[in-house]
Amino acid sequence: MKIKSAQILLICVICVLTSQAQSPYIHKVFDYRPAPGQYVNKLPKYEAGNTHEDMIRKVEEAIVGNKKGLVTLGAYGGYIVFGFDHLVENKPGKYDFTIWGNAFYSNPALAAGSCEPGIVMVSYDANGNGIPDDPWYELAGSEYYKLETIKNYEITYYKPDPDKIPTPHPNFPFLSDTSYIKWTDNQGNIGYVALNTSREAPYYPQWINDETLGFSGAKLANNGVDVNGTGQYVQYAYPWGYADNHPNGNIRSHFDIGWAVDEYGNKVHLPGIHFVKVYTGVNQYCGLWGETSTEIMGAEDFHIQGIDINALTVQTDALPDARVYYAQGKLHLENFDGCYCTFFNINGQIISSFQNISSNNIYETNLISGVYFLKAQKQNAVKIFKLVIY
């Protein structure tokens, strides 16, 4: 293919992108109920007197739209329910949406680092009332059919007594109370969410007055390994199908509605989905890093036409040395340090997105002839490139 040099396109592109009123991003948060965790009451921040509704509003302030704030779900079972302002279409053979988290690789070759998988459920608004009261279906990821995955798992957390005597770990001084928050499950196990000296209490959600918190769902096998016996854990990403499991922009962080199964594991065909529920899918404690807790930064529909850039300032002098070109099935981005990029076609349909780009990145993507655009965002500056492939 012959490649025309990348060039900046401003007014024309903006007209294409804002021609749709619908947003590809999260529109509303319907519920937020985290399990205990070291970032609960902090992401988002709890303030004295806050109610459940107040905390949902704070979650919305963090992740509705293209804000990319950060919300923690806490230990196993903690969940969030959010929705889009439209039907996210189920297009056969294509990824339909992505969920942003804060996973990262410390060892890219092994897909290992901080990977805290969340199980994803989806729902179609069959009764058309705009609220998530229709059946939920799990997106069956790589671990769904494995024997190690426990179905119908149940766990109960117990509100800690503020006057209890701490039980520090004899060998790991960073664990100041190994029996901080007790839990029991329906497998006959008893365990604790430990108190970590690097994250001050409380870990129990302070706007919930109940003495116990119960959650249920599927439970994935532990993915954390203490590599040298010092409490320095590495979490290995599962191949695909879970939130906060691979870094944002990685193809394995995308989701296909075609993976949906019912409560018995039977595949179901949905025309699309309106609502998503994500819950922390692993019950494990990883030493210095604390409990495994899924974090959410947002979500994006890959099919809707239009990308919301109304709140961004287009600066033609941004990224003066940036260069983009396509060759031999690969998209090359040069000098895009620290950018978040979205790659889409002339109709505004998202092809892929890339975050925390280093100086030079190469991405596999087989493109047909046509016109494509790359939106590069760095802080409040945005630059849009046009790519023509003959």
GROMACS .gro file of C-alpha atoms in nm:
model
  390
    1MET     CA    1   0.000   0.000   0.000
    2LYS     CA    2   0.105   0.357  -0.063
    3ILE     CA    3   0.075   0.581   0.238
    4LYS     CA    4   0.001   0.948   0.236
    5SER     CA    5   0.188   1.145   0.503
    6ALA     CA    6  -0.003   1.208   0.824
    7GLN     CA    7  -0.143   1.557   0.855
    8ILE     CA    8  -0.339   1.764   1.107
    9LEU     CA    9  -0.711   1.802   1.043
   10LEU     CA   10  -0.913   2.018   1.279
   11ILE     CA   11  -1.250   2.169   1.183
   12CYS     CA   12  -1.361   1.892   0.946
   13VAL     CA   13  -1.282   1.619   1.195
   14ILE     CA   14  -1.460   1.795   1.477
   15CYS     CA   15  -1.776   1.814   1.265
   16VAL     CA   16  -1.766   1.438   1.213
   17LEU     CA   17  -1.704   1.363   1.578
   18THR     CA   18  -1.981   1.578   1.725
   19SER     CA   19  -2.251   1.485   1.475
   20GLN     CA   20  -2.395   1.226   1.718
   21ALA     CA   21  -2.561   1.320   2.047
   22GLN     CA   22  -2.495   0.979   2.199
   23SER     CA   23  -2.176   0.925   2.394
   24PRO     CA   24  -1.957   0.615   2.359
   25TYR     CA   25  -1.872   0.641   2.729
   26ILE     CA   26  -2.045   0.557   3.057
   27HIS     CA   27  -2.363   0.760   3.094
   28LYS     CA   28  -2.485   0.669   3.442
   29VAL     CA   29  -2.383   0.470   3.752
   30PHE     CA   30  -2.673   0.273   3.902
   31ASP     CA   31  -2.505   0.105   4.197
   32TYR     CA   32  -2.174   0.091   4.380
   33ARG     CA   33  -2.110  -0.152   4.664
   34PRO     CA   34  -1.744  -0.224   4.730
   35ALA     CA   35  -1.612  -0.501   4.950
   36PRO     CA   36  -1.359  -0.398   5.218
   37GLY     CA   37  -1.028  -0.280   5.079
   38GLN     CA   38  -0.735  -0.046   5.134
   39TYR     CA   39  -0.862   0.213   4.882
   40VAL     CA   40  -1.227   0.194   4.988
   41ASN     CA   41  -1.335   0.530   5.138
   42LYS     CA   42  -1.055   0.688   4.933
   43LEU     CA   43  -1.145   0.610   4.567
   44PRO     CA   44  -1.386   0.784   4.575
   45LYS     CA   45  -1.334   0.975   4.897
   46TYR     CA   46  -1.586   0.922   5.173
   47GLU     CA   47  -1.675   1.223   5.387
   48ALA     CA   48  -1.862   1.204   5.717
   49GLY     CA   49  -2.235   1.177   5.658
   50ASN     CA   50  -2.213   1.061   5.297
   51THR     CA   51  -2.494   0.827   5.194
   52HIS     CA   52  -2.507   0.549   4.934
   53GLU     CA   53  -2.650   0.803   4.688
   54ASP     CA   54  -2.368   1.047   4.766
   55MET     CA   55  -2.107   0.781   4.691
   56ILE     CA   56  -2.275   0.688   4.362
   57ARG     CA   57  -2.265   1.055   4.265
   58LYS     CA   58  -1.893   1.066   4.345
   59VAL     CA   59  -1.835   0.754   4.138
   60GLU     CA   60  -2.016   0.923   3.849
   61GLU     CA   61  -1.798   1.231   3.888
   62ALA     CA   62  -1.495   1.006   3.848
   63ILE     CA   63  -1.586   0.780   3.556
   64VAL     CA   64  -1.890   0.909   3.362
   65GLY     CA   65  -1.784   1.033   3.019
   66ASN     CA   66  -1.419   1.043   2.918
   67LYS     CA   67  -1.281   1.155   3.257
   68LYS     CA   68  -1.077   0.843   3.346
   69GLY     CA   69  -1.095   0.886   3.720
   70LEU     CA   70  -1.038   0.582   3.941
   71VAL     CA   71  -1.287   0.382   4.147
   72THR     CA   72  -1.198   0.079   4.358
   73LEU     CA   73  -1.427  -0.223   4.404
   74GLY     CA   74  -1.242  -0.360   4.706
   75ALA     CA   75  -1.184  -0.730   4.774
   76TYR     CA   76  -1.374  -1.024   4.623
   77GLY     CA   77  -1.732  -0.950   4.522
   78GLY     CA   78  -1.727  -0.570   4.544
   79TYR     CA   79  -1.913  -0.435   4.242
   80ILE     CA   80  -2.027  -0.145   4.028
   81VAL     CA   81  -2.324  -0.124   3.789
   82PHE     CA   82  -2.317   0.133   3.509
   83GLY     CA   83  -2.497   0.199   3.183
   84PHE     CA   84  -2.471   0.366   2.845
   85ASP     CA   85  -2.720   0.612   2.693
   86HIS     CA   86  -2.778   0.377   2.397
   87LEU     CA   87  -2.763   0.015   2.289
   88VAL     CA   88  -2.405  -0.110   2.259
   89GLU     CA   89  -2.443  -0.331   1.953
   90ASN     CA   90  -2.337  -0.694   1.946
   91LYS     CA   91  -2.148  -0.714   1.617
   92PRO     CA   92  -2.048  -1.072   1.532
   93GLY     CA   93  -1.676  -1.135   1.524
   94LYS     CA   94  -1.587  -0.793   1.664
   95TYR     CA   95  -1.498  -0.651   2.002
   96ASP     CA   96  -1.789  -0.436   2.116
   97PHE     CA   97  -1.658  -0.235   2.409
   98THR     CA   98  -1.369  -0.193   2.650
   99ILE     CA   99  -1.344  -0.127   3.023
  100TRP     CA  100  -1.056   0.085   3.149
  101GLY     CA  101  -0.870  -0.013   3.464
  102ASN     CA  102  -0.526   0.052   3.609
  103ALA     CA  103  -0.358  -0.282   3.536
  104PHE     CA  104   0.005  -0.274   3.429
  105TYR     CA  105   0.284  -0.515   3.343
  106SER     CA  106   0.611  -0.520   3.536
  107ASN     CA  107   0.710  -0.808   3.307
  108PRO     CA  108   0.541  -0.764   2.966
  109ALA     CA  109   0.688  -1.089   2.831
  110LEU     CA  110   0.494  -1.283   3.096
  111ALA     CA  111   0.190  -1.051   3.106
  112ALA     CA  112   0.254  -1.012   3.477
  113GLY     CA  113   0.252  -0.721   3.718
  114SER     CA  114  -0.053  -0.563   3.877
  115CYS     CA  115  -0.345  -0.754   3.722
  116GLU     CA  116  -0.662  -0.760   3.934
  117PRO     CA  117  -0.930  -0.932   3.725
  118GLY     CA  118  -1.292  -0.830   3.752
  119ILE     CA  119  -1.573  -1.052   3.619
  120VAL     CA  120  -1.800  -0.872   3.370
  121MET     CA  121  -2.178  -0.914   3.352
  122VAL     CA  122  -2.401  -0.753   3.088
  123SER     CA  123  -2.772  -0.685   3.054
  124TYR     CA  124  -3.007  -0.590   2.770
  125ASP     CA  125  -3.290  -0.349   2.859
  126ALA     CA  126  -3.562  -0.584   2.735
  127ASN     CA  127  -3.847  -0.404   2.914
  128GLY     CA  128  -3.724  -0.062   2.797
  129ASN     CA  129  -3.757   0.109   3.135
  130GLY     CA  130  -3.398   0.239   3.144
  131ILE     CA  131  -3.296   0.064   3.466
  132PRO     CA  132  -3.093  -0.258   3.511
  133ASP     CA  133  -3.372  -0.490   3.627
  134ASP     CA  134  -3.353  -0.740   3.339
  135PRO     CA  135  -3.154  -1.068   3.345
  136TRP     CA  136  -2.776  -1.051   3.378
  137TYR     CA  137  -2.539  -1.260   3.167
  138GLU     CA  138  -2.174  -1.328   3.237
  139LEU     CA  139  -1.918  -1.267   2.963
  140ALA     CA  140  -1.741  -1.603   2.972
  141GLY     CA  141  -1.371  -1.520   2.979
  142SER     CA  142  -1.075  -1.753   2.947
  143GLU     CA  143  -1.128  -1.902   3.296
  144TYR     CA  144  -1.503  -1.959   3.280
  145TYR     CA  145  -1.497  -2.331   3.195
  146LYS     CA  146  -1.192  -2.422   3.403
  147LEU     CA  147  -1.228  -2.653   3.703
  148GLU     CA  148  -1.042  -2.403   3.922
  149THR     CA  149  -1.322  -2.148   3.877
  150ILE     CA  150  -1.583  -2.185   4.153
  151LYS     CA  151  -1.940  -2.110   4.052
  152ASN     CA  152  -2.201  -1.993   4.305
  153TYR     CA  153  -1.934  -1.871   4.545
  154GLU     CA  154  -2.054  -1.673   4.847
  155ILE     CA  155  -1.859  -1.464   5.095
  156THR     CA  156  -1.946  -1.262   5.404
  157TYR     CA  157  -1.729  -0.983   5.551
  158TYR     CA  158  -1.767  -0.875   5.915
  159LYS     CA  159  -1.743  -0.514   6.023
  160PRO     CA  160  -1.429  -0.478   6.238
  161ASP     CA  161  -1.444  -0.391   6.605
  162PRO     CA  162  -1.260  -0.058   6.644
  163ASP     CA  163  -1.137  -0.172   6.986
  164LYS     CA  164  -0.993  -0.507   6.877
  165ILE     CA  165  -0.629  -0.579   6.959
  166PRO     CA  166  -0.418  -0.584   6.639
  167THR     CA  167  -0.230  -0.899   6.542
  168PRO     CA  168   0.081  -0.791   6.347
  169HIS     CA  169   0.261  -1.037   6.123
  170PRO     CA  170   0.579  -1.172   6.288
  171ASN     CA  171   0.785  -1.160   5.967
  172PHE     CA  172   0.620  -0.890   5.756
  173PRO     CA  173   0.617  -0.559   5.949
  174PHE     CA  174   0.403  -0.394   5.681
  175LEU     CA  175   0.107  -0.608   5.797
  176SER     CA  176   0.005  -0.432   6.118
  177ASP     CA  177  -0.314  -0.637   6.176
  178THR     CA  178  -0.349  -0.974   6.005
  179SER     CA  179  -0.698  -1.029   6.151
  180TYR     CA  180  -0.837  -0.684   6.073
  181ILE     CA  181  -1.154  -0.776   5.878
  182LYS     CA  182  -1.279  -1.132   5.904
  183TRP     CA  183  -1.453  -1.315   5.621
  184THR     CA  184  -1.618  -1.654   5.583
  185ASP     CA  185  -1.732  -1.829   5.264
  186ASN     CA  186  -1.961  -2.112   5.161
  187GLN     CA  187  -1.660  -2.337   5.099
  188GLY     CA  188  -1.592  -2.363   5.472
  189ASN     CA  189  -1.303  -2.114   5.472
  190ILE     CA  190  -1.225  -1.837   5.718
  191GLY     CA  191  -0.985  -1.556   5.633
  192TYR     CA  192  -0.903  -1.191   5.683
  193VAL     CA  193  -0.845  -0.870   5.496
  194ALA     CA  194  -0.526  -0.754   5.667
  195LEU     CA  195  -0.440  -0.397   5.761
  196ASN     CA  196  -0.144  -0.263   5.566
  197THR     CA  197   0.074   0.006   5.726
  198SER     CA  198   0.093   0.191   5.394
  199ARG     CA  199  -0.287   0.237   5.383
  200GLU     CA  200  -0.457   0.365   5.696
  201ALA     CA  201  -0.793   0.234   5.820
  202PRO     CA  202  -1.087   0.214   5.775
  203TYR     CA  203  -1.120  -0.040   5.493
  204TYR     CA  204  -1.487  -0.121   5.557
  205PRO     CA  205  -1.716   0.112   5.351
  206GLN     CA  206  -1.817   0.378   5.603
  207TRP     CA  207  -2.152   0.469   5.447
  208ILE     CA  208  -2.277   0.111   5.497
  209ASN     CA  209  -2.409   0.057   5.849
  210ASP     CA  210  -2.466  -0.318   5.818
  211GLU     CA  211  -2.252  -0.534   6.045
  212THR     CA  212  -2.189  -0.777   5.755
  213LEU     CA  213  -2.141  -0.748   5.380
  214GLY     CA  214  -2.234  -1.041   5.156
  215PHE     CA  215  -2.143  -1.104   4.792
  216SER     CA  216  -2.185  -1.392   4.551
  217GLY     CA  217  -2.081  -1.492   4.200
  218ALA     CA  218  -1.804  -1.688   4.033
  219LYS     CA  219  -1.458  -1.694   4.189
  220LEU     CA  220  -1.144  -1.720   3.979
  221ALA     CA  221  -0.832  -1.904   4.090
  222ASN     CA  222  -0.564  -1.690   4.256
  223ASN     CA  223  -0.326  -1.526   4.011
  224GLY     CA  224  -0.070  -1.382   4.257
  225VAL     CA  225   0.270  -1.532   4.331
  226ASP     CA  226   0.514  -1.428   4.605
  227VAL     CA  227   0.823  -1.442   4.386
  228ASN     CA  228   1.088  -1.430   4.659
  229GLY     CA  229   0.907  -1.499   4.985
  230THR     CA  230   0.922  -1.138   5.104
  231GLY     CA  231   0.561  -1.041   5.032
  232GLN     CA  232   0.647  -0.886   4.695
  233TYR     CA  233   0.376  -1.040   4.480
  234VAL     CA  234   0.338  -1.053   4.103
  235GLN     CA  235  -0.007  -1.106   3.955
  236TYR     CA  236  -0.029  -1.293   3.625
  237ALA     CA  237  -0.297  -1.175   3.383
  238TYR     CA  238  -0.556  -1.423   3.265
  239PRO     CA  239  -0.557  -1.456   2.884
  240TRP     CA  240  -0.877  -1.258   2.815
  241GLY     CA  241  -1.227  -1.165   2.925
  242TYR     CA  242  -1.177  -0.970   3.250
  243ALA     CA  243  -1.167  -0.605   3.354
  244ASP     CA  244  -0.849  -0.451   3.503
  245ASN     CA  245  -0.662  -0.762   3.387
  246HIS     CA  246  -0.452  -0.622   3.101
  247PRO     CA  247  -0.333  -0.263   3.045
  248ASN     CA  248  -0.573  -0.022   2.875
  249GLY     CA  249  -0.545  -0.035   2.497
  250ASN     CA  250  -0.430  -0.396   2.496
  251ILE     CA  251  -0.662  -0.598   2.271
  252ARG     CA  252  -0.708  -0.845   2.557
  253SER     CA  253  -0.878  -0.573   2.763
  254HIS     CA  254  -1.165  -0.557   2.508
  255PHE     CA  255  -1.497  -0.742   2.530
  256ASP     CA  256  -1.724  -0.925   2.287
  257ILE     CA  257  -2.093  -0.940   2.379
  258GLY     CA  258  -2.098  -1.271   2.193
  259TRP     CA  259  -1.925  -1.427   2.496
  260ALA     CA  260  -2.246  -1.393   2.702
  261VAL     CA  261  -2.376  -1.704   2.880
  262ASP     CA  262  -2.674  -1.762   3.106
  263GLU     CA  263  -2.663  -1.891   3.465
  264TYR     CA  264  -2.625  -2.247   3.338
  265GLY     CA  265  -2.335  -2.169   3.104
  266ASN     CA  266  -2.545  -2.177   2.787
  267LYS     CA  267  -2.454  -1.924   2.521
  268VAL     CA  268  -2.714  -1.653   2.464
  269HIS     CA  269  -2.747  -1.414   2.172
  270LEU     CA  270  -2.809  -1.053   2.270
  271PRO     CA  271  -2.871  -0.780   2.010
  272GLY     CA  272  -2.661  -0.557   2.233
  273ILE     CA  273  -2.640  -0.439   2.592
  274HIS     CA  274  -2.731  -0.129   2.791
  275PHE     CA  275  -2.587  -0.214   3.133
  276VAL     CA  276  -2.262  -0.357   3.271
  277LYS     CA  277  -2.178  -0.496   3.613
  278VAL     CA  278  -1.817  -0.557   3.716
  279TYR     CA  279  -1.714  -0.730   4.037
  280THR     CA  280  -1.376  -0.829   4.180
  281GLY     CA  281  -1.332  -1.193   4.076
  282VAL     CA  282  -1.042  -1.313   4.296
  283ASN     CA  283  -1.033  -1.366   4.672
  284GLN     CA  284  -0.665  -1.332   4.755
  285TYR     CA  285  -0.428  -1.124   4.965
  286CYS     CA  286  -0.096  -1.031   4.807
  287GLY     CA  287   0.136  -0.934   5.091
  288LEU     CA  288   0.270  -0.583   5.051
  289TRP     CA  289   0.011  -0.502   4.783
  290GLY     CA  290  -0.283  -0.599   5.002
  291GLU     CA  291  -0.608  -0.748   4.882
  292THR     CA  292  -0.667  -0.799   4.511
  293SER     CA  293  -0.923  -0.536   4.415
  294THR     CA  294  -1.050  -0.450   4.068
  295GLU     CA  295  -1.033  -0.081   3.980
  296ILE     CA  296  -1.242   0.092   3.713
  297MET     CA  297  -1.159   0.409   3.518
  298GLY     CA  298  -1.440   0.406   3.261
  299ALA     CA  299  -1.575   0.220   2.960
  300GLU     CA  300  -1.614   0.284   2.588
  301ASP     CA  301  -1.844   0.153   2.313
  302PHE     CA  302  -1.642   0.068   2.003
  303HIS     CA  303  -1.930   0.100   1.755
  304ILE     CA  304  -2.103   0.429   1.820
  305GLN     CA  305  -2.017   0.702   1.574
  306GLY     CA  306  -1.860   1.005   1.729
  307ILE     CA  307  -1.607   1.079   2.000
  308ASP     CA  308  -1.686   1.343   2.262
  309ILE     CA  309  -1.415   1.609   2.242
  310ASN     CA  310  -1.633   1.907   2.330
  311ALA     CA  311  -1.454   1.958   2.662
  312LEU     CA  312  -1.107   1.945   2.509
  313THR     CA  313  -0.898   2.222   2.360
  314VAL     CA  314  -0.749   2.153   2.018
  315GLN     CA  315  -0.396   2.291   2.001
  316THR     CA  316  -0.218   2.286   1.668
  317ASP     CA  317   0.120   2.339   1.834
  318ALA     CA  318   0.083   2.030   2.054
  319LEU     CA  319   0.317   1.735   1.991
  320PRO     CA  320   0.521   1.910   1.723
  321ASP     CA  321   0.743   1.605   1.658
  322ALA     CA  322   0.466   1.342   1.656
  323ARG     CA  323   0.439   1.124   1.346
  324VAL     CA  324   0.198   0.846   1.252
  325TYR     CA  325   0.211   0.608   0.955
  326TYR     CA  326   0.093   0.262   0.851
  327ALA     CA  327   0.315  -0.003   0.692
  328GLN     CA  328   0.294  -0.379   0.644
  329GLY     CA  329  -0.004  -0.430   0.870
  330LYS     CA  330   0.133  -0.216   1.151
  331LEU     CA  331   0.044   0.128   1.284
  332HIS     CA  332   0.354   0.325   1.385
  333LEU     CA  333   0.334   0.607   1.642
  334GLU     CA  334   0.647   0.812   1.693
  335ASN     CA  335   0.706   1.080   1.958
  336PHE     CA  336   0.368   1.038   2.129
  337ASP     CA  337   0.519   1.021   2.479
  338GLY     CA  338   0.258   1.008   2.757
  339CYS     CA  339  -0.042   1.040   2.526
  340TYR     CA  340  -0.379   0.870   2.525
  341CYS     CA  341  -0.470   0.797   2.163
  342THR     CA  342  -0.790   0.686   1.996
  343PHE     CA  343  -0.776   0.545   1.641
  344PHE     CA  344  -1.098   0.551   1.438
  345ASN     CA  345  -1.231   0.542   1.082
  346ILE     CA  346  -1.396   0.816   0.876
  347ASN     CA  347  -1.739   0.730   1.025
  348GLY     CA  348  -1.613   0.791   1.376
  349GLN     CA  349  -1.615   0.421   1.465
  350ILE     CA  350  -1.341   0.336   1.713
  351ILE     CA  351  -1.086   0.080   1.598
  352SER     CA  352  -0.861   0.081   1.902
  353SER     CA  353  -0.720   0.299   2.179
  354PHE     CA  354  -0.373   0.328   2.330
  355GLN     CA  355  -0.272   0.471   2.668
  356ASN     CA  356   0.055   0.578   2.829
  357ILE     CA  357   0.242   0.561   2.502
  358SER     CA  358   0.621   0.567   2.519
  359SER     CA  359   0.833   0.738   2.256
  360ASN     CA  360   0.783   0.486   1.974
  361ASN     CA  361   0.508   0.226   1.956
  362ILE     CA  362   0.402  -0.024   1.690
  363TYR     CA  363   0.056  -0.184   1.684
  364GLU     CA  364  -0.070  -0.474   1.475
  365THR     CA  365  -0.382  -0.368   1.282
  366ASN     CA  366  -0.478  -0.481   0.932
  367LEU     CA  367  -0.648  -0.193   0.755
  368ILE     CA  368  -0.828  -0.173   0.423
  369SER     CA  369  -0.787   0.128   0.195
  370GLY     CA  370  -0.960   0.437   0.329
  371VAL     CA  371  -0.937   0.743   0.550
  372TYR     CA  372  -0.856   0.710   0.921
  373PHE     CA  373  -0.802   0.952   1.209
  374LEU     CA  374  -0.589   0.941   1.522
  375LYS     CA  375  -0.682   1.163   1.817
  376ALA     CA  376  -0.386   1.220   2.050
  377GLN     CA  377  -0.458   1.366   2.394
  378LYS     CA  378  -0.196   1.483   2.642
  379GLN     CA  379  -0.330   1.663   2.948
  380ASN     CA  380  -0.565   1.930   2.804
  381ALA     CA  381  -0.408   1.941   2.459
  382VAL     CA  382  -0.548   1.748   2.162
  383LYS     CA  383  -0.409   1.695   1.816
  384ILE     CA  384  -0.585   1.505   1.538
  385PHE     CA  385  -0.401   1.331   1.255
  386LYS     CA  386  -0.544   1.215   0.924
  387LEU     CA  387  -0.413   0.897   0.764
  388VAL     CA  388  -0.502   0.804   0.405
  389ILE     CA  389  -0.427   0.452   0.287
  390TYR     CA  390  -0.451   0.374  -0.085
   0.00000   0.00000   0.00000
